[in-house]
């Protein structure tokens, strides 16, 4: 144990390991952001695998290179252009999920104690990836229209940051969407104060209402934005396939780091996904996926409306997988989960404690509705809300502002 690197002292308690527990038939999990397996296009992917393996001419079982399968990068570039964000496929690199993009970007920029800005709360897996590089965090509280840019600007007048990490659409964990005004102002700040923006956008195609907003990267023409995308939530996470978009010199450096990390993401999977996209109506698939999650969001919101005690709030997301619930000041939802709700009631959620870099906010919870059935949502939310109602505030524990 003594020979472990010092970083393991920081990474041994991230909370990611709690997201997907071992199988338990009685469990109702609102914890992990797991898509509904019924939405995985198994038959279509099986046909694509067969075509790629038996008829393909591009050696899917051979080594290729770290940038990834060019036809798939071109398909992603075409999709981005249709969304108003024209990209050169030579600026797109295929990663093992967006998660690898988080790790590679942190590896590229961070020496121990370098400062980075993160939303508060933020995605637990991003904190797990960044923390391994021992940064100093600047936390920027979230509002329904995005992170606090006044606080960022005040901080930038006194200190520098290497990069700012944001999930602009249906943020994990709050479900909030960054407004266009804030996107534009953030780009301006990055250009003026010369820091990078790491835009992590796995939920943008899961919008149930309202119009899409331009990506942050499409608003910048100065190379200050690195974007991450993923097939996990819209196709299947088991593919472990995502993409990173960046200009040089970042792109080249990331590619070199990926060589060292894993040489390349699996070529077979990349070719299967390219074949799937060419031979199927992906827009129709997306519509089906959106409708399914919208329905689950409605079930959960309606169960919360009936059961949530006075003094508790929930966000009302128009997309994505998550609701953000906050209780009265000083309630400790981390303790509730670990001592009662998890072991006795077999219900899981993600306590806010793990979603703040500071780990000092305990009265919030992320609830995922993506993988639960109507019956599980109704039963689980009822039990959860009864437990919330019985909570006695703990003295001296800082709390999160509700929204
Ligand atoms: C905001 C965010 N970024 C990245 C990831 C990781 O996604 P992937 O499966 O593409 O690695 C997730 C997964 O939940 C996420 O919510």
XYZ file of C-alpha atoms and ligand atoms in Angstrom:
419
model
C 0.000 0.000 0.000
C 2.783 2.413 0.891
C 4.131 2.358 -2.645
C 0.889 3.659 -4.222
C 1.163 7.124 -5.769
C -0.036 10.002 -3.630
C -2.912 10.630 -6.066
C -4.618 7.446 -4.883
C -5.272 9.122 -1.546
C -7.531 11.497 -3.498
C -9.090 9.004 -5.896
C -9.988 6.351 -3.342
C -13.246 8.061 -2.419
C -14.876 9.491 -5.542
C -18.272 7.797 -5.290
C -18.165 6.439 -8.862
C -17.976 2.895 -7.526
C -21.395 3.397 -5.884
C -23.157 4.181 -9.170
C -23.566 0.627 -10.391
C -23.712 -1.903 -7.528
C -23.588 -5.647 -7.874
C -26.876 -7.207 -8.954
C -29.617 -7.220 -6.311
C -33.094 -8.282 -7.473
C -34.784 -6.100 -4.830
C -32.854 -2.955 -5.783
C -34.470 0.132 -7.293
C -31.630 2.268 -8.538
C -32.002 5.942 -9.335
C -28.206 6.211 -9.048
C -26.368 5.362 -12.278
C -27.088 7.160 -15.548
C -27.889 3.856 -17.226
C -29.933 3.924 -20.424
C -32.875 1.559 -20.763
C -31.500 -1.637 -22.411
C -34.793 -2.043 -24.313
C -33.698 0.943 -26.390
C -30.464 -0.653 -27.592
C -30.850 -1.493 -31.311
C -29.546 -5.023 -30.831
C -30.769 -6.500 -34.095
C -29.459 -3.630 -36.199
C -26.083 -3.717 -34.441
C -25.928 -7.488 -34.918
C -26.506 -7.042 -38.642
C -23.844 -4.334 -38.777
C -21.352 -6.580 -36.932
C -22.029 -9.342 -39.360
C -21.533 -7.073 -42.381
C -18.344 -5.566 -40.944
C -16.827 -8.894 -39.921
C -17.863 -11.020 -42.872
C -18.077 -8.587 -45.784
C -15.937 -5.653 -44.611
C -12.789 -4.713 -46.458
C -11.268 -2.494 -43.766
C -9.631 -5.021 -41.486
C -11.766 -4.485 -38.371
C -9.623 -6.899 -36.365
C -6.313 -5.217 -37.221
C -4.445 -2.390 -35.395
C -5.212 1.026 -36.908
C -4.320 4.319 -35.244
C -5.278 6.461 -32.274
C -7.316 9.010 -34.222
C -9.962 6.429 -35.079
C -11.872 5.130 -38.115
C -11.970 7.952 -40.657
C -15.424 7.213 -42.163
C -16.960 7.416 -38.681
C -15.114 10.686 -37.977
C -16.559 11.978 -41.256
C -20.075 10.912 -40.280
C -19.686 12.723 -36.947
C -18.383 15.823 -38.785
C -21.401 15.734 -41.116
C -23.804 15.447 -38.161
C -22.073 18.349 -36.394
C -22.273 20.466 -39.566
C -26.028 19.772 -39.762
C -26.257 21.110 -36.206
C -24.480 24.310 -37.291
C -21.036 23.357 -35.958
C -18.898 22.596 -39.011
C -15.820 20.535 -38.072
C -12.955 19.044 -40.032
C -12.849 15.243 -39.433
C -9.120 15.779 -38.853
C -10.079 17.591 -35.637
C -12.150 14.648 -34.401
C -10.601 11.813 -32.407
C -12.553 8.713 -31.341
C -12.312 7.908 -27.642
C -13.403 5.073 -25.340
C -16.479 6.985 -24.259
C -16.476 10.652 -23.328
C -14.926 9.465 -20.070
C -11.594 8.868 -21.772
C -11.751 12.374 -23.220
C -12.035 13.754 -19.672
C -8.981 11.797 -18.591
C -6.879 12.730 -21.628
C -7.676 16.433 -21.353
C -6.779 16.437 -17.660
C -3.589 14.524 -18.438
C -2.687 17.095 -21.089
C -3.184 20.202 -18.969
C -2.743 19.461 -15.297
C 0.267 19.538 -13.052
C -0.490 19.028 -9.354
C -2.239 22.097 -7.859
C -3.109 23.672 -11.207
C -6.458 25.385 -10.904
C -9.513 24.300 -12.905
C -13.092 25.550 -12.711
C -16.002 23.138 -12.390
C -19.730 23.501 -12.021
C -21.081 22.929 -8.524
C -22.551 20.354 -8.508
C -20.925 18.490 -11.407
C -20.540 15.034 -12.988
C -19.037 12.602 -10.475
C -16.961 10.815 -13.156
C -15.361 14.082 -14.241
C -14.252 14.754 -10.669
C -12.877 11.188 -10.544
C -10.917 11.754 -13.786
C -9.574 15.201 -12.884
C -8.760 14.450 -9.257
C -6.179 11.857 -10.332
C -4.092 14.795 -11.618
C -4.345 16.605 -8.274
C -5.829 19.936 -9.358
C -7.077 22.773 -7.190
C -10.784 23.292 -7.859
C -12.670 26.525 -8.281
C -16.360 25.686 -7.844
C -18.992 27.740 -9.680
C -22.538 27.298 -8.348
C -25.230 26.261 -10.827
C -28.478 28.116 -11.557
C -31.198 26.961 -13.962
C -29.493 28.963 -16.771
C -26.008 27.609 -16.064
C -22.955 28.286 -13.948
C -22.127 31.519 -12.093
C -20.019 33.552 -14.514
C -19.847 36.646 -12.289
C -17.996 34.576 -9.728
C -15.760 33.175 -12.468
C -14.896 36.633 -13.746
C -14.091 37.891 -10.256
C -11.796 34.889 -9.739
C -10.094 35.382 -13.106
C -9.103 38.903 -12.097
C -7.023 37.391 -9.310
C -5.950 33.969 -10.493
C -5.528 31.810 -13.589
C -7.297 28.584 -14.496
C -6.110 25.916 -16.934
C -9.593 24.964 -18.068
C -13.249 25.179 -17.186
C -15.359 22.022 -17.354
C -19.041 22.286 -18.236
C -21.936 20.033 -19.255
C -23.995 22.672 -21.089
C -27.066 20.602 -21.973
C -29.224 18.830 -19.352
C -26.343 18.991 -16.979
C -25.370 15.993 -14.961
C -26.599 16.163 -12.159
C -29.080 19.093 -12.254
C -30.679 18.778 -15.702
C -30.055 22.522 -16.272
C -29.185 24.016 -19.678
C -26.684 26.849 -20.071
C -28.369 29.868 -21.722
C -27.101 31.295 -25.000
C -26.087 34.516 -23.248
C -23.946 32.571 -20.808
C -22.407 30.461 -23.601
C -21.406 33.638 -25.430
C -20.056 35.295 -22.301
C -18.103 32.186 -21.335
C -16.392 32.099 -24.751
C -15.540 35.787 -24.379
C -14.033 35.159 -20.937
C -11.979 32.223 -22.259
C -10.589 34.408 -25.009
C -9.911 37.388 -22.729
C -8.339 35.404 -19.900
C -6.855 32.682 -22.082
C -8.174 29.450 -20.563
C -9.735 26.422 -22.255
C -13.346 25.333 -22.036
C -13.982 21.589 -21.849
C -17.511 21.151 -23.172
C -18.919 17.702 -22.311
C -22.159 17.182 -24.204
C -23.525 13.608 -24.041
C -27.150 14.682 -23.468
C -27.688 17.246 -26.216
C -29.655 14.850 -28.426
C -31.977 13.963 -25.561
C -34.051 17.147 -25.639
C -37.828 16.693 -25.133
C -38.916 20.316 -25.502
C -37.596 23.660 -26.695
C -35.034 24.505 -29.352
C -31.404 23.374 -29.453
C -28.794 25.958 -28.546
C -25.499 26.309 -30.404
C -22.632 24.362 -28.917
C -20.042 26.422 -27.046
C -17.376 25.247 -29.479
C -19.384 26.573 -32.439
C -19.390 30.035 -30.812
C -15.595 30.184 -30.582
C -13.179 30.638 -33.456
C -10.006 30.962 -31.440
C -9.265 27.337 -30.485
C -10.296 27.759 -26.843
C -12.957 25.020 -26.746
C -12.528 21.250 -26.626
C -15.766 19.311 -27.106
C -16.695 15.787 -26.070
C -19.520 13.690 -27.460
C -20.686 10.132 -26.834
C -22.746 7.304 -28.286
C -23.400 5.971 -24.774
C -26.718 7.630 -24.041
C -28.100 7.630 -27.581
C -26.974 4.197 -28.799
C -25.421 1.990 -26.089
C -22.766 2.571 -23.392
C -21.333 -0.929 -23.838
C -19.874 0.238 -27.140
C -17.585 2.539 -25.121
C -17.421 4.969 -28.012
C -17.196 8.730 -27.865
C -15.391 11.538 -29.615
C -13.257 14.564 -28.854
C -13.094 17.656 -31.056
C -10.174 20.064 -30.712
C -7.873 22.252 -32.776
C -4.158 21.828 -32.980
C -1.873 21.768 -31.047
C -4.307 20.208 -28.552
C -5.522 17.588 -31.024
C -2.019 16.314 -31.775
C -1.040 16.214 -28.114
C -4.202 14.325 -27.172
C -3.536 11.839 -29.945
C -0.037 11.252 -28.544
C -1.437 10.731 -25.055
C -3.988 8.276 -26.420
C -1.149 6.301 -28.007
C 0.233 5.843 -24.516
C -3.144 5.144 -22.943
C -4.539 2.439 -25.231
C -3.107 2.865 -28.782
C -6.638 3.236 -30.132
C -10.273 2.596 -29.351
C -11.530 -0.759 -30.700
C -11.625 -0.593 -34.509
C -14.302 -3.274 -34.689
C -16.762 -1.201 -32.670
C -15.998 1.947 -34.672
C -16.676 0.159 -37.944
C -19.872 -1.426 -36.627
C -21.203 1.960 -35.491
C -20.291 3.566 -38.840
C -22.117 0.772 -40.668
C -25.109 1.111 -38.325
C -25.341 4.873 -38.953
C -25.169 4.455 -42.725
C -27.738 1.650 -42.922
C -30.355 2.781 -40.407
C -32.569 5.777 -39.733
C -30.738 7.177 -36.730
C -33.072 10.199 -36.428
C -36.021 7.835 -36.006
C -34.071 5.940 -33.330
C -33.327 9.221 -31.530
C -36.985 10.222 -31.584
C -37.925 6.922 -29.991
C -35.247 7.328 -27.332
C -36.326 10.912 -26.570
C -39.992 9.913 -26.253
C -39.108 7.064 -23.896
C -37.044 9.241 -21.526
C -39.581 12.042 -21.639
C -42.197 9.568 -20.439
C -39.965 8.435 -17.576
C -39.212 12.051 -16.656
C -42.975 12.663 -16.496
C -43.500 9.605 -14.290
C -40.824 10.726 -11.872
C -41.939 14.349 -11.767
C -45.504 13.280 -11.148
C -44.448 10.888 -8.345
C -42.392 13.699 -6.788
C -45.243 16.160 -7.113
C -47.479 13.793 -5.156
C -44.948 12.777 -2.514
C -42.199 15.383 -2.069
C -42.557 16.957 1.391
C -42.864 20.714 1.919
C -39.489 22.451 1.921
C -38.049 20.122 -0.735
C -37.523 21.070 -4.390
C -36.900 19.306 -7.672
C -35.535 20.583 -10.978
C -37.777 20.206 -14.055
C -35.434 19.183 -16.889
C -36.482 19.277 -20.536
C -34.030 16.570 -21.496
C -31.327 14.177 -20.330
C -31.515 11.577 -17.581
C -31.520 13.414 -14.253
C -33.576 15.296 -11.697
C -31.966 17.268 -8.908
C -33.702 17.181 -5.565
C -32.755 19.457 -2.687
C -33.921 19.333 0.904
C -33.977 21.853 3.718
C -30.710 23.215 5.032
C -28.556 20.776 6.945
C -30.314 17.552 5.963
C -27.688 14.882 5.239
C -28.712 12.744 2.249
C -25.356 10.984 2.154
C -25.918 9.588 5.622
C -29.544 8.744 4.827
C -28.459 6.752 1.780
C -25.740 4.828 3.555
C -27.511 4.035 6.801
C -31.128 3.607 5.757
C -32.288 3.990 2.165
C -29.578 1.808 0.636
C -29.242 -1.065 3.149
C -32.867 -1.169 4.406
C -35.022 0.028 1.515
C -32.804 -1.124 -1.351
C -33.108 2.199 -3.144
C -30.127 4.104 -4.502
C -29.520 7.697 -5.564
C -26.372 9.820 -5.814
C -25.940 12.084 -2.779
C -24.743 15.632 -3.487
C -21.710 15.031 -1.278
C -20.008 13.196 -4.173
C -21.034 15.770 -6.761
C -19.212 18.754 -5.307
C -15.452 18.980 -5.629
C -15.423 20.293 -2.057
C -17.570 17.331 -0.914
C -19.205 19.600 1.633
C -22.796 19.870 0.414
C -25.072 17.145 1.743
C -28.691 18.158 1.224
C -29.029 17.358 -2.499
C -29.532 14.168 -4.510
C -29.346 13.230 -8.166
C -32.155 10.949 -9.275
C -31.862 9.173 -12.617
C -35.148 8.208 -14.236
C -33.556 6.699 -17.362
C -33.423 3.045 -16.365
C -36.402 2.626 -14.020
C -39.871 1.297 -14.852
C -43.100 3.155 -14.025
C -43.789 0.798 -11.113
C -40.252 1.195 -9.752
C -40.474 4.969 -10.028
C -43.827 5.120 -8.211
C -42.778 2.717 -5.446
C -39.228 4.044 -5.072
C -40.153 7.733 -4.971
C -42.854 7.071 -2.370
C -40.372 5.327 -0.046
C -37.733 7.977 -0.694
C -40.082 10.845 0.040
C -41.317 9.211 3.265
C -37.677 8.973 4.341
C -37.068 12.608 3.331
C -40.070 13.675 5.410
C -38.662 11.912 8.467
C -35.306 13.678 8.196
C -34.099 15.806 11.074
C -31.645 18.492 9.971
C -28.079 17.889 11.245
C -26.348 20.766 12.963
C -23.352 22.463 11.378
C -23.471 20.847 7.924
C -23.290 23.301 4.993
C -26.145 23.105 2.525
C -26.801 23.864 -1.123
C -29.018 26.699 -2.264
C -32.206 25.274 -3.749
C -33.435 26.193 -7.211
C -21.626 14.363 -18.277
C -21.047 13.026 -18.611
N -19.870 12.954 -19.213
C -19.306 11.775 -19.537
C -19.939 10.604 -19.228
C -19.266 9.306 -19.596
O -19.863 8.827 -20.733
P -19.241 7.684 -21.651
O -20.057 6.484 -21.445
O -19.342 8.254 -23.027
O -17.809 7.497 -21.242
C -21.173 10.610 -18.587
C -21.836 9.358 -18.207
O -22.744 9.305 -17.451
C -21.752 11.868 -18.275
O -22.938 11.971 -17.674
